């Protein structure tokens, strides 16, 4: 049984801003500039799933260039030194950090999965039986970045299984 989410778009935006200021732009020189475009393109994705008292996903999506820059900032490296493994690890950790913050605002009984990372276009990373309920969409140093929440519907899953 899944309860209504207690995390709204404003909460998510605050979480993303904290992550940005702590890990990706501690100097305050490259903020995430909001575009409010939930259909902006993305090439890489990381997500964590939440199950229990609420079921859904927290998804970090961006261009490959933004993902490389994020890994460089997160790991205090130059962008050209960043490997695909560094990108994957960083994207997973970013999804995990935001997902952990979301989980902390949910009723007890919610559990967080390990991060899943797809270094592939969005068309290959759909969430069956889930709908987007909020998101932060922006441009970082000219590249698209988004962090979104998806709610899974157990009713639809049960109907398909019946």
Coordinates of N, CA, C and O in Angstrom, one line a residue:
X1 N 0.8 -1.2 0.0 CA 0.0 0.0 0.0 C 0.9 1.2 0.0 O 1.8 1.4 0.8
X2 N 0.6 2.2 -0.9 CA 1.4 3.4 -1.0 C 0.6 4.6 -0.5 O -0.6 4.8 -0.9
X3 N 1.2 5.4 0.3 CA 0.5 6.6 0.8 C 0.9 7.8 -0.2 O 1.8 7.7 -1.0
X4 N 0.1 8.9 -0.1 CA 0.4 10.0 -0.9 C 1.7 10.6 -0.4 O 2.1 10.6 0.7
X5 N 2.5 11.1 -1.4 CA 3.8 11.6 -1.1 C 3.7 12.9 -0.3 O 2.8 13.7 -0.5
X6 N 4.6 13.1 0.6 CA 4.6 14.3 1.4 C 5.7 15.3 1.0 O 5.9 16.3 1.6
X7 N 6.3 15.0 -0.1 CA 7.4 15.8 -0.7 C 6.9 16.6 -1.9 O 6.5 15.9 -2.8
X8 N 6.8 17.9 -1.8 CA 6.3 18.7 -2.9 C 7.5 19.2 -3.8 O 8.6 19.0 -3.5
X9 N 7.1 19.9 -4.8 CA 8.1 20.4 -5.8 C 9.0 21.4 -5.1 O 10.2 21.4 -5.4
X10 N 8.5 22.2 -4.2 CA 9.4 23.1 -3.4 C 10.4 22.4 -2.6 O 11.6 22.8 -2.5
X11 N 10.0 21.3 -1.9 CA 10.9 20.5 -1.1 C 12.0 19.9 -2.0 O 13.2 20.0 -1.6
X12 N 11.6 19.4 -3.2 CA 12.6 18.8 -4.1 C 13.6 19.9 -4.6 O 14.8 19.6 -4.6
X13 N 13.1 21.0 -4.9 CA 13.9 22.1 -5.4 C 14.9 22.5 -4.3 O 16.1 22.7 -4.6
X14 N 14.5 22.5 -3.0 CA 15.4 22.9 -1.9 C 16.5 21.8 -1.8 O 17.7 22.1 -1.5
X15 N 16.1 20.5 -1.9 CA 17.1 19.4 -1.8 C 18.1 19.5 -2.9 O 19.3 19.4 -2.7
X16 N 17.6 19.8 -4.1 CA 18.5 19.9 -5.3 C 19.5 21.1 -5.1 O 20.7 21.0 -5.3
X17 N 19.0 22.2 -4.6 CA 19.8 23.4 -4.3 C 20.9 23.0 -3.3 O 22.1 23.4 -3.5
X18 N 20.6 22.3 -2.3 CA 21.5 21.9 -1.2 C 22.6 21.0 -1.8 O 23.8 21.2 -1.5
X19 N 22.2 20.1 -2.6 CA 23.2 19.2 -3.3 C 24.1 20.0 -4.2 O 25.3 19.8 -4.2
X20 N 23.5 20.9 -5.0 CA 24.3 21.7 -5.9 C 25.3 22.6 -5.1 O 26.5 22.6 -5.5
X21 N 24.9 23.2 -4.1 CA 25.8 24.1 -3.3 C 26.9 23.3 -2.6 O 28.0 23.7 -2.4
X22 N 26.5 22.1 -2.2 CA 27.5 21.3 -1.4 C 28.5 20.5 -2.3 O 29.6 20.4 -1.9
X23 N 28.0 20.0 -3.4 CA 28.9 19.1 -4.2 C 29.2 19.6 -5.6 O 30.3 19.3 -6.1
X24 N 28.4 20.3 -6.3 CA 28.6 20.7 -7.7 C 29.0 22.1 -7.9 O 29.7 22.4 -8.9
X25 N 28.6 23.0 -7.0 CA 29.0 24.4 -7.2 C 29.2 25.1 -5.8 O 28.6 26.0 -5.5
X26 N 30.2 24.6 -5.1 CA 30.4 25.1 -3.7 C 30.9 26.6 -3.8 O 30.7 27.3 -2.8
X27 N 31.5 27.0 -4.9 CA 31.9 28.4 -5.0 C 30.8 29.3 -5.4 O 31.0 30.6 -5.4
X28 N 29.7 28.8 -5.8 CA 28.5 29.6 -6.2 C 28.7 30.3 -7.6 O 28.1 31.4 -7.8
X29 N 29.5 29.7 -8.4 CA 29.8 30.4 -9.7 C 29.0 29.7 -10.9 O 28.9 30.3 -12.0
X30 N 28.5 28.5 -10.7 CA 27.8 27.8 -11.8 C 26.5 27.2 -11.3 O 26.3 26.0 -11.2
X31 N 25.5 28.1 -11.0 CA 24.2 27.5 -10.5 C 23.4 26.8 -11.5 O 23.7 27.0 -12.7
X32 N 22.5 26.0 -11.1 CA 21.5 25.4 -12.0 C 20.5 26.4 -12.3 O 19.8 26.9 -11.4
X33 N 20.3 26.8 -13.5 CA 19.4 27.8 -13.9 C 18.1 27.2 -14.4 O 18.1 26.4 -15.3
X34 N 17.0 27.4 -13.7 CA 15.7 26.8 -14.0 C 15.2 27.0 -15.4 O 15.3 28.2 -15.9
X35 N 14.7 26.0 -16.0 CA 14.0 26.1 -17.3 C 12.6 25.7 -17.3 O 11.8 26.1 -18.1
X36 N 12.2 24.9 -16.3 CA 10.9 24.4 -16.1 C 10.4 23.6 -17.3 O 9.2 23.4 -17.5
X37 N 11.4 23.0 -18.0 CA 11.0 22.2 -19.2 C 11.2 20.8 -18.9 O 12.3 20.2 -19.0
X38 N 10.1 20.1 -18.6 CA 10.2 18.7 -18.2 C 10.5 17.8 -19.4 O 10.7 16.6 -19.3
X39 N 10.5 18.4 -20.6 CA 10.8 17.6 -21.8 C 12.2 17.8 -22.4 O 12.4 17.5 -23.5
X40 N 13.0 18.4 -21.6 CA 14.4 18.7 -22.1 C 15.1 17.4 -22.4 O 14.9 16.4 -21.7
X41 N 16.0 17.4 -23.3 CA 16.7 16.2 -23.6 C 17.7 15.7 -22.5 O 18.2 16.5 -21.7
X42 N 18.0 14.4 -22.5 CA 18.9 13.9 -21.6 C 19.6 12.7 -22.2 O 18.9 12.0 -23.0
X43 N 20.8 12.4 -21.8 CA 21.5 11.3 -22.4 C 21.9 10.3 -21.3 O 22.2 9.1 -21.7
X44 N 22.0 10.7 -20.1 CA 22.4 9.7 -19.0 C 21.4 9.9 -17.9 O 20.9 11.0 -17.7
X45 N 21.2 8.8 -17.1 CA 20.2 8.8 -16.0 C 20.7 7.9 -14.9 O 21.4 6.9 -15.1
X46 N 20.4 8.4 -13.7 CA 20.6 7.5 -12.5 C 19.3 7.6 -11.7 O 18.6 8.7 -11.7
X47 N 19.1 6.6 -11.0 CA 17.8 6.6 -10.2 C 18.0 5.7 -9.0 O 18.8 4.8 -8.9
X48 N 17.1 6.0 -8.0 CA 16.9 5.2 -6.8 C 15.4 4.9 -6.7 O 14.6 5.8 -7.1
X49 N 15.1 3.8 -6.3 CA 13.7 3.5 -6.1 C 13.4 3.5 -4.6 O 14.2 3.1 -3.8
X50 N 12.1 3.9 -4.3 CA 11.7 3.9 -2.9 C 10.5 3.0 -2.9 O 9.6 3.1 -3.7
X51 N 10.5 2.1 -1.9 CA 9.4 1.2 -1.7 C 9.0 1.2 -0.3 O 9.7 1.7 0.6
X52 N 7.8 0.6 0.0 CA 7.3 0.5 1.3 C 6.1 1.5 1.5 O 5.1 1.3 0.8
X53 N 6.2 2.4 2.4 CA 5.1 3.3 2.7 C 4.8 4.2 1.5 O 3.7 4.8 1.4
X54 N 5.7 4.4 0.5 CA 5.5 5.1 -0.7 C 6.3 4.4 -1.8 O 7.4 3.9 -1.5
X55 N 5.8 4.3 -3.0 CA 6.6 3.6 -4.0 C 6.8 4.6 -5.2 O 5.9 5.2 -5.7
X56 N 8.1 4.7 -5.6 CA 8.4 5.5 -6.7 C 9.9 5.6 -7.0 O 10.6 4.7 -6.5
X57 N 10.3 6.6 -7.7 CA 11.7 6.7 -8.1 C 12.1 8.2 -8.0 O 11.3 9.1 -8.3
X58 N 13.4 8.4 -7.8 CA 14.0 9.7 -7.9 C 15.0 9.5 -9.0 O 15.9 8.6 -9.0
X59 N 15.0 10.4 -10.0 CA 15.8 10.3 -11.2 C 16.6 11.5 -11.5 O 16.1 12.6 -11.5
X60 N 17.9 11.4 -11.6 CA 18.8 12.4 -12.1 C 19.1 12.2 -13.5 O 19.5 11.1 -13.9
X61 N 18.9 13.2 -14.4 CA 19.1 13.0 -15.8 C 19.8 14.2 -16.3 O 19.6 15.4 -15.9
X62 N 20.7 14.0 -17.3 CA 21.5 15.1 -17.9 C 22.1 14.8 -19.2 O 22.0 13.6 -19.6
X63 N 22.7 15.7 -19.8 CA 23.5 15.5 -21.0 C 24.8 14.7 -20.5 O 25.1 14.8 -19.3
X64 N 25.5 14.1 -21.4 CA 26.8 13.5 -21.0 C 27.8 14.5 -20.6 O 28.6 14.3 -19.7
X65 N 27.8 15.7 -21.3 CA 28.7 16.7 -20.9 C 28.5 17.2 -19.5 O 29.4 17.3 -18.7
X66 N 27.2 17.4 -19.1 CA 26.9 17.8 -17.7 C 27.3 16.7 -16.7 O 27.8 17.0 -15.6
X67 N 27.1 15.5 -17.1 CA 27.4 14.4 -16.2 C 28.9 14.3 -16.0 O 29.4 14.1 -14.8
X68 N 29.7 14.6 -17.0 CA 31.2 14.6 -16.9 C 31.6 15.8 -16.0 O 32.4 15.6 -15.1
X69 N 31.0 16.9 -16.2 CA 31.3 18.1 -15.3 C 30.9 17.8 -13.9 O 31.6 18.2 -12.9
X70 N 29.7 17.2 -13.7 CA 29.3 16.8 -12.3 C 30.3 15.9 -11.6 O 30.7 16.1 -10.5
X71 N 30.8 14.9 -12.4 CA 31.8 14.0 -11.8 C 33.0 14.7 -11.5 O 33.6 14.5 -10.4
X72 N 33.5 15.6 -12.4 CA 34.7 16.4 -12.1 C 34.5 17.2 -10.8 O 35.4 17.3 -10.0
X73 N 33.4 17.9 -10.7 CA 33.2 18.7 -9.5 C 33.1 17.9 -8.3 O 33.7 18.2 -7.2
X74 N 32.3 16.8 -8.3 CA 32.1 15.9 -7.2 C 33.4 15.3 -6.7 O 33.6 15.2 -5.5
X75 N 34.3 14.9 -7.7 CA 35.5 14.2 -7.3 C 36.7 15.1 -7.3 O 37.8 14.6 -7.1
X76 N 36.5 16.4 -7.5 CA 37.6 17.4 -7.5 C 38.7 17.0 -8.5 O 39.9 16.9 -8.2
X77 N 38.2 16.8 -9.7 CA 39.1 16.4 -10.8 C 38.9 17.4 -12.0 O 37.9 18.1 -12.0
X78 N 39.8 17.3 -12.9 CA 39.6 18.0 -14.2 C 38.6 17.1 -15.1 O 38.7 15.9 -15.0
X79 N 37.8 17.8 -15.9 CA 36.8 17.1 -16.7 C 37.5 16.0 -17.6 O 36.9 14.9 -17.8
X80 N 38.6 16.3 -18.1 CA 39.3 15.4 -19.0 C 39.9 14.2 -18.3 O 40.2 13.2 -19.0
X81 N 40.0 14.2 -17.0 CA 40.5 13.1 -16.2 C 39.4 12.1 -15.8 O 39.7 11.0 -15.4
X82 N 38.1 12.5 -16.0 CA 37.0 11.8 -15.5 C 36.7 10.6 -16.4 O 36.7 10.7 -17.7
X83 N 36.6 9.4 -15.9 CA 36.3 8.2 -16.6 C 34.8 7.9 -16.6 O 34.1 8.5 -15.9
X84 N 34.4 7.0 -17.5 CA 33.0 6.6 -17.5 C 32.6 6.0 -16.1 O 31.5 6.2 -15.7
X85 N 33.5 5.3 -15.5 CA 33.2 4.7 -14.2 C 33.0 5.9 -13.2 O 32.1 5.8 -12.3
X86 N 33.8 6.9 -13.3 CA 33.6 8.1 -12.4 C 32.3 8.7 -12.6 O 31.6 9.1 -11.6
X87 N 31.9 8.8 -13.8 CA 30.5 9.4 -14.2 C 29.4 8.5 -13.6 O 28.5 9.0 -12.9
X88 N 29.5 7.3 -13.8 CA 28.5 6.3 -13.3 C 28.4 6.4 -11.7 O 27.4 6.5 -11.2
X89 N 29.6 6.4 -11.1 CA 29.6 6.4 -9.6 C 29.0 7.7 -9.1 O 28.2 7.8 -8.1
X90 N 29.4 8.9 -9.7 CA 28.9 10.2 -9.3 C 27.4 10.3 -9.5 O 26.7 10.7 -8.6
X91 N 26.9 9.9 -10.7 CA 25.5 10.0 -10.9 C 24.7 9.1 -10.0 O 23.6 9.5 -9.5
X92 N 25.2 7.9 -9.7 CA 24.5 7.1 -8.7 C 24.5 7.7 -7.3 O 23.5 7.7 -6.6
X93 N 25.6 8.3 -6.9 CA 25.7 9.0 -5.6 C 24.7 10.2 -5.6 O 24.1 10.4 -4.5
X94 N 24.6 11.0 -6.6 CA 23.7 12.1 -6.6 C 22.3 11.7 -6.5 O 21.5 12.3 -5.7
X95 N 21.9 10.6 -7.2 CA 20.5 10.1 -7.1 C 20.3 9.6 -5.7 O 19.3 9.8 -5.1
X96 N 21.3 9.0 -5.1 CA 21.2 8.4 -3.8 C 21.1 9.5 -2.7 O 20.3 9.4 -1.8
X97 N 21.8 10.6 -2.9 CA 21.7 11.7 -1.9 C 20.3 12.3 -1.9 O 19.7 12.5 -0.9
X98 N 19.8 12.7 -3.1 CA 18.5 13.3 -3.2 C 17.5 12.2 -2.8 O 16.5 12.6 -2.0
X99 N 17.6 11.0 -3.2 CA 16.6 10.0 -2.8 C 16.6 9.8 -1.3 O 15.5 9.6 -0.7
X100 N 17.7 9.8 -0.7 CA 17.8 9.7 0.8 C 17.1 10.8 1.5 O 16.4 10.7 2.5
X101 N 17.2 12.0 0.9 CA 16.5 13.2 1.5 C 15.0 13.1 1.3 O 14.3 13.4 2.2
X102 N 14.6 12.6 0.1 CA 13.2 12.4 -0.1 C 12.6 11.3 0.9 O 11.6 11.5 1.5
X103 N 13.4 10.2 1.0 CA 12.9 9.1 1.9 C 12.8 9.6 3.4 O 11.8 9.2 4.1
X104 N 13.7 10.5 3.8 CA 13.6 11.1 5.1 C 12.3 11.9 5.4 O 11.9 12.0 6.5
X105 N 11.7 12.4 4.3 CA 10.5 13.1 4.5 C 9.2 12.3 4.4 O 8.1 12.8 4.6
X106 N 9.4 11.0 4.1 CA 8.2 10.1 3.9 C 7.9 9.4 5.2 O 8.7 9.4 6.1
X107 N 6.7 8.9 5.3 CA 6.3 8.1 6.6 C 7.3 7.0 6.8 O 7.9 6.5 5.8
X108 N 7.4 6.5 8.0 CA 8.3 5.4 8.3 C 7.9 4.2 7.4 O 6.7 4.0 7.1
X109 N 8.8 3.4 7.2 CA 8.6 2.2 6.4 C 9.0 2.3 5.0 O 9.0 1.3 4.2
X110 N 9.5 3.4 4.5 CA 10.1 3.6 3.2 C 11.5 3.0 3.1 O 12.3 3.2 4.1
X111 N 11.8 2.4 2.1 CA 13.2 1.8 1.9 C 13.7 2.3 0.6 O 13.0 2.5 -0.4
X112 N 15.0 2.6 0.5 CA 15.7 3.1 -0.6 C 16.6 2.0 -1.3 O 17.3 1.3 -0.6
X113 N 16.5 1.9 -2.6 CA 17.2 0.9 -3.3 C 18.7 1.4 -3.6 O 19.0 2.6 -3.4
X114 N 19.5 0.5 -4.0 CA 20.8 1.0 -4.5 C 20.6 1.8 -5.8 O 19.6 1.5 -6.5
X115 N 21.5 2.7 -6.2 CA 21.3 3.4 -7.4 C 21.5 2.6 -8.6 O 22.3 1.6 -8.6
X116 N 20.7 2.9 -9.7 CA 20.8 2.3 -11.0 C 21.3 3.4 -11.9 O 20.7 4.5 -11.9
X117 N 22.3 3.2 -12.8 CA 22.8 4.2 -13.7 C 22.7 3.7 -15.1 O 23.1 2.6 -15.4
X118 N 22.2 4.5 -16.0 CA 22.1 4.2 -17.4 C 22.8 5.3 -18.2 O 22.4 6.5 -18.2
X119 N 23.9 5.0 -18.8 CA 24.6 5.9 -19.6 C 24.1 5.8 -21.0 O 24.8 5.4 -22.0
X120 N 22.7 6.1 -21.2 CA 22.0 5.9 -22.4 C 20.9 6.9 -22.5 O 20.5 7.4 -21.5
X121 N 20.4 7.1 -23.7 CA 19.3 8.1 -23.9 C 18.0 7.7 -23.1 O 17.8 6.5 -22.8
X122 N 17.2 8.7 -22.8 CA 16.0 8.5 -22.0 C 15.0 7.5 -22.6 O 14.4 6.8 -21.8
X123 N 15.0 7.3 -23.9 CA 14.0 6.3 -24.4 C 14.3 4.9 -23.9 O 13.4 4.1 -23.9
X124 N 15.4 4.6 -23.4 CA 15.7 3.3 -22.9 C 15.5 3.2 -21.4 O 15.8 2.2 -20.8
X125 N 15.1 4.3 -20.7 CA 14.9 4.3 -19.3 C 13.5 4.7 -18.8 O 13.4 5.7 -18.2
X126 N 12.5 4.0 -19.2 CA 11.1 4.4 -18.8 C 10.8 3.6 -17.5 O 11.4 2.6 -17.2
X127 N 9.8 4.2 -16.8 CA 9.4 3.6 -15.6 C 7.9 3.1 -15.8 O 7.0 3.9 -15.7
X128 N 7.7 1.8 -16.0 CA 6.4 1.3 -16.2 C 5.5 1.6 -15.0 O 6.0 1.5 -13.8
X129 N 4.3 1.9 -15.2 CA 3.3 2.1 -14.1 C 3.7 3.2 -13.2 O 3.4 3.2 -12.0
X130 N 4.4 4.2 -13.7 CA 4.8 5.4 -12.9 C 4.5 6.6 -13.6 O 4.6 6.7 -14.9
X131 N 4.2 7.7 -12.9 CA 4.0 9.0 -13.5 C 4.8 10.0 -12.8 O 5.1 9.9 -11.6
X132 N 5.3 11.0 -13.5 CA 6.2 12.0 -13.0 C 5.3 12.9 -12.1 O 4.2 13.4 -12.5
X133 N 5.7 13.2 -10.9 CA 4.9 14.0 -10.0 C 5.5 15.4 -9.7 O 4.8 16.3 -9.3
X134 N 6.8 15.5 -9.8 CA 7.5 16.7 -9.7 C 8.9 16.7 -10.2 O 9.4 15.6 -10.5
X135 N 9.5 17.8 -10.4 CA 10.8 17.8 -10.9 C 11.4 19.2 -10.9 O 10.8 20.2 -10.8
X136 N 12.8 19.2 -11.0 CA 13.6 20.4 -11.1 C 14.3 20.3 -12.4 O 15.0 19.3 -12.6
X137 N 14.0 21.2 -13.3 CA 14.6 21.1 -14.7 C 15.4 22.4 -14.9 O 14.9 23.5 -14.7
X138 N 16.6 22.2 -15.4 CA 17.4 23.4 -15.6 C 18.6 23.2 -16.6 O 18.8 22.1 -17.2
X139 N 19.3 24.3 -16.7 CA 20.5 24.3 -17.5 C 21.7 24.6 -16.6 O 21.7 25.5 -15.8
X140 N 22.8 23.8 -16.7 CA 24.0 24.0 -15.9 C 25.1 24.2 -16.9 O 25.4 23.2 -17.7
X141 N 25.7 25.3 -16.9 CA 26.8 25.6 -17.8 C 26.4 25.3 -19.3 O 27.2 24.7 -20.0
X142 N 25.2 25.6 -19.7 CA 24.7 25.4 -21.0 C 24.2 24.0 -21.3 O 23.9 23.7 -22.5
X143 N 24.2 23.1 -20.3 CA 23.8 21.7 -20.5 C 22.5 21.4 -19.7 O 22.4 21.8 -18.6
X144 N 21.6 20.5 -20.3 CA 20.4 20.2 -19.5 C 20.7 19.2 -18.4 O 21.5 18.3 -18.5
X145 N 20.0 19.5 -17.2 CA 20.0 18.7 -16.1 C 18.6 18.7 -15.5 O 17.9 19.7 -15.4
X146 N 18.2 17.5 -15.0 CA 16.9 17.4 -14.3 C 17.0 16.4 -13.2 O 17.7 15.4 -13.2
X147 N 16.2 16.7 -12.1 CA 16.0 15.8 -11.0 C 14.5 15.6 -10.9 O 13.8 16.7 -10.6
X148 N 13.9 14.5 -11.0 CA 12.5 14.3 -11.0 C 12.1 13.2 -10.1 O 12.9 12.3 -9.7
X149 N 10.8 13.3 -9.6 CA 10.2 12.2 -8.8 C 9.1 11.6 -9.6 O 8.3 12.3 -10.2
X150 N 9.0 10.3 -9.5 CA 8.0 9.5 -10.2 C 7.3 8.6 -9.2 O 7.9 8.0 -8.3
X151 N 5.9 8.6 -9.2 CA 5.2 7.8 -8.3 C 4.7 6.5 -9.0 O 4.2 6.6 -10.1
X152 N 5.0 5.4 -8.4 CA 4.5 4.1 -9.0 C 3.1 3.8 -8.5 O 2.8 3.9 -7.3
X153 N 2.3 3.3 -9.4 CA 0.9 2.9 -9.0 C 0.8 1.4 -8.9 O 0.9 0.7 -9.8
X154 N 0.6 1.0 -7.7 CA 0.4 -0.5 -7.4 C -0.8 -1.0 -8.1 O -0.9 -2.1 -8.5
X155 N -1.9 -0.1 -8.1 CA -3.1 -0.6 -8.8 C -2.9 -1.0 -10.2 O -3.4 -2.0 -10.6
X156 N -2.1 -0.2 -11.0 CA -1.9 -0.5 -12.4 C -1.0 -1.8 -12.5 O -1.2 -2.6 -13.3
X157 N -0.1 -2.0 -11.5 CA 0.7 -3.2 -11.5 C -0.1 -4.4 -11.3 O 0.0 -5.4 -11.9
X158 N -1.0 -4.3 -10.3 CA -1.9 -5.4 -10.0 C -2.9 -5.8 -11.1 O -3.1 -6.9 -11.4
X159 N -3.4 -4.7 -11.8 CA -4.3 -4.9 -12.9 C -3.6 -5.7 -14.0 O -4.1 -6.6 -14.6
X160 N -2.3 -5.3 -14.3 CA -1.6 -6.0 -15.4 C -1.2 -7.4 -15.0 O -1.1 -8.3 -15.8
X161 N -1.0 -7.7 -13.7 CA -0.7 -9.0 -13.2 C -1.9 -9.9 -13.2 O -1.7 -11.2 -13.1
X162 N -3.1 -9.4 -13.1 CA -4.3 -10.2 -13.0 C -4.7 -10.9 -14.3 O -4.3 -10.5 -15.3

